CSV table of C-alpha atoms in Angstrom, one decimal:
chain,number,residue,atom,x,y,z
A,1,UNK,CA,95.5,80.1,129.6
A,2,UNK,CA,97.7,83.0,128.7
A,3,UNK,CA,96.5,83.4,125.1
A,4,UNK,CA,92.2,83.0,126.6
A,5,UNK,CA,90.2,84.9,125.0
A,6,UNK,CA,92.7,86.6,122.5
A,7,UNK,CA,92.8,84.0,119.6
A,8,UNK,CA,90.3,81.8,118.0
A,9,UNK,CA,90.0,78.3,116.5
A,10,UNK,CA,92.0,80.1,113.3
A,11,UNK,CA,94.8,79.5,115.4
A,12,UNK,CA,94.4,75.5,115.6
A,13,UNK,CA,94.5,75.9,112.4
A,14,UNK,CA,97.6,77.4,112.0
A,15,UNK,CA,98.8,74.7,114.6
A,16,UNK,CA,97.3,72.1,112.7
A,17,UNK,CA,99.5,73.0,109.5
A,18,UNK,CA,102.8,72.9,111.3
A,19,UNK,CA,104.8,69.4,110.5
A,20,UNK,CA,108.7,68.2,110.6
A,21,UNK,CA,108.8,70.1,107.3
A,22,UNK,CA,107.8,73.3,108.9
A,23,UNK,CA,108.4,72.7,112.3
A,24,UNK,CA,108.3,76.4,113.3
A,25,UNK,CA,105.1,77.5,110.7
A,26,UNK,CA,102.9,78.9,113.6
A,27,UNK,CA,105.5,81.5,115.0
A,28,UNK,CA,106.8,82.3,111.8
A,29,UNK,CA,103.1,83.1,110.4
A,30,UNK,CA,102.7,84.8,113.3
A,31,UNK,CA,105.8,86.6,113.2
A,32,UNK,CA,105.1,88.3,110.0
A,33,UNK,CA,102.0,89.6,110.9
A,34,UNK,CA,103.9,91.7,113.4
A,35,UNK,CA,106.6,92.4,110.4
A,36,UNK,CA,103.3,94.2,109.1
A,37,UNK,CA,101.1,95.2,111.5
A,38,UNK,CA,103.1,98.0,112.7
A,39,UNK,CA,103.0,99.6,109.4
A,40,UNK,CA,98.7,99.2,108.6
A,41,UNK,CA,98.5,100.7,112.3
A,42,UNK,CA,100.3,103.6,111.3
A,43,UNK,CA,98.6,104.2,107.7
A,44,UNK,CA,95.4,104.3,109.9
A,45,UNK,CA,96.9,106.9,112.2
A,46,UNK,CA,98.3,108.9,109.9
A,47,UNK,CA,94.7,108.5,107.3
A,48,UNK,CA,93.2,109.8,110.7
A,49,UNK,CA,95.4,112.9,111.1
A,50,UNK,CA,94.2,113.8,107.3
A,51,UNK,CA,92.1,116.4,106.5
A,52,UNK,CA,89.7,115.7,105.0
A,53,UNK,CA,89.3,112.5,106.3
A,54,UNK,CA,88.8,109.8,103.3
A,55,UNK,CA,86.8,107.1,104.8
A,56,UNK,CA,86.7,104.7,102.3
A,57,UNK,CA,90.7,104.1,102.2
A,58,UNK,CA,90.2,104.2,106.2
A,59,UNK,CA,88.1,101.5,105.6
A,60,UNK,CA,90.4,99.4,103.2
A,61,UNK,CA,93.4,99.9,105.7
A,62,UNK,CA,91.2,98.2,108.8
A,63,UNK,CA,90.3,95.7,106.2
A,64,UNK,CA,93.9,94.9,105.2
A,65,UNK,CA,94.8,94.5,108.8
A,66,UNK,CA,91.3,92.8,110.2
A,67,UNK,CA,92.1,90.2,107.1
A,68,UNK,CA,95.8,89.1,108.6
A,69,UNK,CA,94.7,89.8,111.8
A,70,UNK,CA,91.7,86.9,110.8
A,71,UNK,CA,94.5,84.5,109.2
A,72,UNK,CA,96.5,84.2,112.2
A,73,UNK,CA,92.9,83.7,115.2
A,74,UNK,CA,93.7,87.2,115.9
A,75,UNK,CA,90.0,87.3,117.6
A,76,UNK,CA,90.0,90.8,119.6
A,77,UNK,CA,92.4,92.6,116.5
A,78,UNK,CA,89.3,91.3,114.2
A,79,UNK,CA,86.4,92.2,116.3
A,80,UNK,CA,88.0,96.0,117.1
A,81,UNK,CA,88.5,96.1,113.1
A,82,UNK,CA,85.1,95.5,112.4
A,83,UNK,CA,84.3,98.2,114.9
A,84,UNK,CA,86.2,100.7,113.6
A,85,UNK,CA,85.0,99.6,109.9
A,86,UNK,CA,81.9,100.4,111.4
A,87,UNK,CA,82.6,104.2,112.5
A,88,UNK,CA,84.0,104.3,109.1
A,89,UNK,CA,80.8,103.7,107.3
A,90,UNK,CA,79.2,106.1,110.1
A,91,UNK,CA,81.6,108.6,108.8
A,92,UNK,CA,82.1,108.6,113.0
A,93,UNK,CA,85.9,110.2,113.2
A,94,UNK,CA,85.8,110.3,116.7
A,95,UNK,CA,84.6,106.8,117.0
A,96,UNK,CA,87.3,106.1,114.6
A,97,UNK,CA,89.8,107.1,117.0
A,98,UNK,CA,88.8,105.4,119.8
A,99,UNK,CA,88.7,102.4,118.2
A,100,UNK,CA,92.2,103.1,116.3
A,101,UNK,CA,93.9,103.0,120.1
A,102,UNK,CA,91.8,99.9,121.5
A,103,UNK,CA,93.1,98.3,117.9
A,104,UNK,CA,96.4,99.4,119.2
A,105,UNK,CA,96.3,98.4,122.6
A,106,UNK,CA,94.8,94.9,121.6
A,107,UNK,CA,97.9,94.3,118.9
A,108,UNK,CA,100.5,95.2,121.6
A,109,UNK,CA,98.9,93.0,124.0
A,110,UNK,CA,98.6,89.8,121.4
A,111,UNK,CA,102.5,90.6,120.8
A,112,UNK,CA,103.2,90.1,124.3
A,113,UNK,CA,100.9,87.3,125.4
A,114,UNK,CA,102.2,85.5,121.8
A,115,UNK,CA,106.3,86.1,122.5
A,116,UNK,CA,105.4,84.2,126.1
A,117,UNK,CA,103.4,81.5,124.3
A,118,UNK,CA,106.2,81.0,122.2
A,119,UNK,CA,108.7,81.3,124.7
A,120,UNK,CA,106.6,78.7,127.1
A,121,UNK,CA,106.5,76.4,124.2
A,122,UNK,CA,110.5,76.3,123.6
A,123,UNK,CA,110.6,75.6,127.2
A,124,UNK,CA,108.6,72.7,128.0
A,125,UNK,CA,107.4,71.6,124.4
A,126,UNK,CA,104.2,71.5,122.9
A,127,UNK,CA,102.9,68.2,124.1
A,128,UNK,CA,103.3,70.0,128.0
A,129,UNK,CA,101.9,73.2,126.9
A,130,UNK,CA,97.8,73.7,127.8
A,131,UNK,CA,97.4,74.6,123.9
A,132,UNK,CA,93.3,74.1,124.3
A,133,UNK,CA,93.0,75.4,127.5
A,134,UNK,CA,93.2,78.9,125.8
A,135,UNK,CA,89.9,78.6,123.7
B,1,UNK,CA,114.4,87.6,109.9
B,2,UNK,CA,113.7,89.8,107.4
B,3,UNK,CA,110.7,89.3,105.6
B,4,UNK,CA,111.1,87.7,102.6
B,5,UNK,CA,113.1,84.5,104.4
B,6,UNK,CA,110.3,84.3,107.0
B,7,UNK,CA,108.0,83.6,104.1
B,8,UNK,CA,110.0,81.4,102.7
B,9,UNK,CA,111.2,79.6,106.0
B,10,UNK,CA,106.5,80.0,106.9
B,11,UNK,CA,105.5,78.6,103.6
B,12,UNK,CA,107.5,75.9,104.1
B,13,UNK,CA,110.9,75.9,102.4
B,14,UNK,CA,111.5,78.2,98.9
B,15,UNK,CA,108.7,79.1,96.6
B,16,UNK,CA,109.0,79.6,93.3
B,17,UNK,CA,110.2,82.8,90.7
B,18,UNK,CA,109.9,83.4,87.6
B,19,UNK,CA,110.3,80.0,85.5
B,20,UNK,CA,108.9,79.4,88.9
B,21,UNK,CA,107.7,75.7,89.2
B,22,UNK,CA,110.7,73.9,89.2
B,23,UNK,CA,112.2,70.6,88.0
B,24,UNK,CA,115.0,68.7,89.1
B,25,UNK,CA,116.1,66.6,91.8
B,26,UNK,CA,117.5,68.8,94.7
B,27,UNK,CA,116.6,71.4,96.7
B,28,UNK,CA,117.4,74.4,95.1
B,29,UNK,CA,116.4,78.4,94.7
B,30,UNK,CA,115.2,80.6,92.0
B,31,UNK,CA,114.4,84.1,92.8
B,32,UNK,CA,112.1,86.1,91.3
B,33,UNK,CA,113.9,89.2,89.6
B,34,UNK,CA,111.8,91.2,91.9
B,35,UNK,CA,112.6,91.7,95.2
B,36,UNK,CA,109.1,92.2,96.6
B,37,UNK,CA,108.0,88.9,95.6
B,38,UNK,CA,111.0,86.7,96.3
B,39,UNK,CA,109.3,83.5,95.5
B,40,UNK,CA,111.4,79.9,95.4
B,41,UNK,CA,110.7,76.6,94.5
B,42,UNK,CA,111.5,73.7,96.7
B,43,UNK,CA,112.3,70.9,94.4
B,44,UNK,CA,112.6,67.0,96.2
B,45,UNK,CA,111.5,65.3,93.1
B,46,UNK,CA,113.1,64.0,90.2
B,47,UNK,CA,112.4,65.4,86.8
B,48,UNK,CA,109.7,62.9,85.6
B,49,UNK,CA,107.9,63.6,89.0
B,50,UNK,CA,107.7,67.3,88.8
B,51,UNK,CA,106.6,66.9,85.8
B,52,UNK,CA,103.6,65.4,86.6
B,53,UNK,CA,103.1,67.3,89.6
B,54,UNK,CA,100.3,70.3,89.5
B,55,UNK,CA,101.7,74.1,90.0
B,56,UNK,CA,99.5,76.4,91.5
B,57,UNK,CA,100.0,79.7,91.3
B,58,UNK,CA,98.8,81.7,94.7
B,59,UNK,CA,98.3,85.6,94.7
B,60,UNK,CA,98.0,88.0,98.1
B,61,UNK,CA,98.9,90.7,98.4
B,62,UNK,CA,99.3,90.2,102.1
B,63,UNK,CA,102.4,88.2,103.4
B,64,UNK,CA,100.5,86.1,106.1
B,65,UNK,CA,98.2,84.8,103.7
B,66,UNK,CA,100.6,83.9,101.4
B,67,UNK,CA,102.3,81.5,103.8
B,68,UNK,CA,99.1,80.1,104.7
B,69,UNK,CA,97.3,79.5,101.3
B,70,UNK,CA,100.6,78.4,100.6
B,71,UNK,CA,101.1,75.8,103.5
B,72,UNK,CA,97.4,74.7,102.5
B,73,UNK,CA,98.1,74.1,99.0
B,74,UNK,CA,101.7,72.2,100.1
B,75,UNK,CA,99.7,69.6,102.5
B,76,UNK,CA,97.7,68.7,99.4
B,77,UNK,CA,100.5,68.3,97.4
B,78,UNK,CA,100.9,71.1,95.3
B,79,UNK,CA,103.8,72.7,94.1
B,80,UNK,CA,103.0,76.6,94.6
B,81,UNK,CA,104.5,79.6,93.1
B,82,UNK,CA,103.2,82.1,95.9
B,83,UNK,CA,103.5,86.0,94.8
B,84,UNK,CA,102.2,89.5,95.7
B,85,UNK,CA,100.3,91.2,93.0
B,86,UNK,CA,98.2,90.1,89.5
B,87,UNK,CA,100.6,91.9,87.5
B,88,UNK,CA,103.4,89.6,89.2
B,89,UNK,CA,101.1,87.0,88.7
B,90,UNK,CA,100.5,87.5,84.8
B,91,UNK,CA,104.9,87.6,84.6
B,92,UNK,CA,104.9,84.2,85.7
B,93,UNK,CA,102.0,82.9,84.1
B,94,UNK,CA,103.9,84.5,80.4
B,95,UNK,CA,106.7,82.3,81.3
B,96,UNK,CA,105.7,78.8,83.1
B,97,UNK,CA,103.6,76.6,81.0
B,98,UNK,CA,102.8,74.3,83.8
B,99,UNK,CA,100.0,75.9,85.6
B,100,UNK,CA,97.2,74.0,86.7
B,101,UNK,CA,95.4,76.8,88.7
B,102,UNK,CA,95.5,80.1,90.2
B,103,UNK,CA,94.2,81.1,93.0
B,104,UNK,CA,93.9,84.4,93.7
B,105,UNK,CA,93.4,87.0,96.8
B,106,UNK,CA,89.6,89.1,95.5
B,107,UNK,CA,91.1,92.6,97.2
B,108,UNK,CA,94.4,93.8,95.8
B,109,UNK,CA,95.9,97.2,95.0
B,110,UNK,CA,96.4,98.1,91.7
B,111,UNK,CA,95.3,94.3,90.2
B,112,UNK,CA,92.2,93.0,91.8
B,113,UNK,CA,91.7,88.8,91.6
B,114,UNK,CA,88.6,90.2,89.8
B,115,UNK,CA,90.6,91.9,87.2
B,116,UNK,CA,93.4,89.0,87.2
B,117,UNK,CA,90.3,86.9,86.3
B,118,UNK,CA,89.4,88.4,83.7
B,119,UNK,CA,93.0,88.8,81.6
B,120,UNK,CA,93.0,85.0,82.2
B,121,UNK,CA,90.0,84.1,80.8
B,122,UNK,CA,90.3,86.7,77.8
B,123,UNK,CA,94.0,85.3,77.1
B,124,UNK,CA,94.0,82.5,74.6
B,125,UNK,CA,97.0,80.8,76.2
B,126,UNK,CA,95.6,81.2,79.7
B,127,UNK,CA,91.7,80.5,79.7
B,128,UNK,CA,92.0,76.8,80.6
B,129,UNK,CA,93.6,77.4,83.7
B,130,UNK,CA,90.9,77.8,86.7
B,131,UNK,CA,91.0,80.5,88.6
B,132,UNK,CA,89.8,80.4,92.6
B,133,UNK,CA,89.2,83.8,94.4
B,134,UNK,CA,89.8,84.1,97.8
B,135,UNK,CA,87.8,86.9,99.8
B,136,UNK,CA,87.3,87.5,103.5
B,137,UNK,CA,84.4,89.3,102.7
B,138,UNK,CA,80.8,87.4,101.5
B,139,UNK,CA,79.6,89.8,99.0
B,140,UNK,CA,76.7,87.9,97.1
B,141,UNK,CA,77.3,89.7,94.3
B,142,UNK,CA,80.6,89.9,94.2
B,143,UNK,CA,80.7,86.3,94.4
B,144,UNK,CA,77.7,85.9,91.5
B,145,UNK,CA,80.2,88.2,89.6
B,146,UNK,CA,83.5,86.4,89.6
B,147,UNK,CA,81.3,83.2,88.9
B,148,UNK,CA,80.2,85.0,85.8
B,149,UNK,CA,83.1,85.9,84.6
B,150,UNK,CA,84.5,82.0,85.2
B,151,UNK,CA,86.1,81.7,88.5
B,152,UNK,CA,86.2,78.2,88.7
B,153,UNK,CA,85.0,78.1,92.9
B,154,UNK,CA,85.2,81.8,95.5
B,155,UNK,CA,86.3,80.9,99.0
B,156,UNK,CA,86.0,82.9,102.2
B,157,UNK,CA,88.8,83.7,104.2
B,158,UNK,CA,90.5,82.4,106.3
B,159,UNK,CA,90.8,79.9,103.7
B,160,UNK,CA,90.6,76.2,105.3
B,161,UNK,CA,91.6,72.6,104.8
B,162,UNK,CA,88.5,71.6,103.6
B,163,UNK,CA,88.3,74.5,100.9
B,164,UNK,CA,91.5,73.2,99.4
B,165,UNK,CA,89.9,69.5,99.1
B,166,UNK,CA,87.2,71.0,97.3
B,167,UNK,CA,89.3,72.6,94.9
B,168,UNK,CA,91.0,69.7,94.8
B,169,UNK,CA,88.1,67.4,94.2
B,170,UNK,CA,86.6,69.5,91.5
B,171,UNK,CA,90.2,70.0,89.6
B,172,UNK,CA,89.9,66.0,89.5
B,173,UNK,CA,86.8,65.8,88.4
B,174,UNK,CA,87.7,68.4,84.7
């Protein structure tokens, strides 16, 4: 339930992957996708603040992060991205910011909804944890 | 953790450097001499094992899919070399003779898999080895064009089980 809506069936696969030899492969996936995250937000913000604008690397920097964003069932990150990729071919600047902060507001929330997910799951273990009830 | 050891600890366990595919019968680690790409080897097999054993050479530039191509290609028993750029990629191939595919990330800075393709297939030493791009894009005619130039299968991103068994299946079937 706390991760409806946010992730897609990318992330069963991630689950799916995890084994005794990499017992911790979903969080630690997951985990450096926010090691880099941080940094293609800000390359976007700052590729915004530029004048002139150059759309096409704006373009390749939402595609670099809607691709991670797509490996981990990051579903709203991906959707936003292809929004904003959109405004990009639309040579929309304004659009482009808009969509810039709901990318942003979208990443934080994922952090936060993932760190409880996480933290539920050390808790009471996976076998308790309503992993399907979130699709 | 810092990056490079949640890779590692993601894809797995240690991939491997330069010499990168290792042999031998413990678990051991050999870095790359470049510190963006620290790739390891996990090595649980004895030498006549390895040996036998394909390497795959995997190449993203982006971190997360370099753990999960890698976990991919691990579940189907490969031993994987994972790095971060064709030029990387090209080091390694110079120096392991081992390789029994590469499979390659299409969009890359500097190197794309496109261009990786093609120094493979024009190197004498290096044509035999099949090449897979990976894209998260469908672009018909990027996909006719990679074909063309002999990528051996193109898969979309995110890259899934069943991909890999393809690969696997058709790397059988040579």
């Amino acid at each position: 339930l706390v991760l409806q809506g946010y992730l897609d069936e990318q992330f069963n696969q991630l689950e799916e992957l995890q084994d005794d030899s990499s017992p911790n492969f979903v969080e630690e996936v997951v985990a450096l996708f926010f090691k880099d995250s941080p940094r293609l937000l800000t390359n976007i913000e700052l590729a915004l603040e530029k004048y002139p604008q150059d759309f096409y690397r704006l373009d390749s920097l939402a595609h670099q992060f809607k691709g991670s964003g797509s490996s981990i069932g990051a579903l709203r990150i991906k959707n936003e991205c292809s929004i904003f990729k959109t405004h990009c071919n639309g040579r929309n600047l304004e659009g482009c910011r808009r969509s810039l902060q709901k990318m942003k507001r979208e990443h934080a929330n994922l952090k936060q909804k993932l760190e409880t997910y996480f933290q539920l799951l050390r808790q009471v273990g996976p076998q308790e944890c309503a992993v399907n009830s979130w699709k | 953790m810092e990056a490079s050891k949640q890779e590692e600890a993601a894809a797995g366990g240690k991939q491997g450097g330069g010499g990168a595919c290792c042999r031998g019968r413990d678990a051991r680690a050999v870095e790359s001499s470049r510190k963006e790409s620290k790739v390891v080897v996990p090595v649980v097999h004895d030498d006549a094992e390895a040996e036998t054993e394909p390497c795959v050479i995997a190449v993203d530039d982006s971190s997360v899919d370099r753990a999960l191509v890698t976990a991919l290609l691990r579940r189907s028993k490969y031993r994987v070399t994972a790095v971060d750029s064709g030029k990387r990629a090209l080091e390694i191939l110079g120096s392991e003779p081992n390789v029994s595919m590469i499979i390659t990330d299409y969009w890359m800075p500097e190197m794309t898999g496109y261009d990786l393709l093609k120094k493979v297939k024009e190197s004498s030493e290096l044509k035999q080895i099949p090449v897979v791009i990976m894209s998260s894009e469908n672009v018909p005619t990027r996909i006719t064009r990679c074909l063309e130039e002999g990528a051996e299968d193109f898969l979309l991103k995110p890259v899934r089980p069943a991909d890999i068994s393809r690969i696997t299946t058709r790397m059988l079937l040579h």
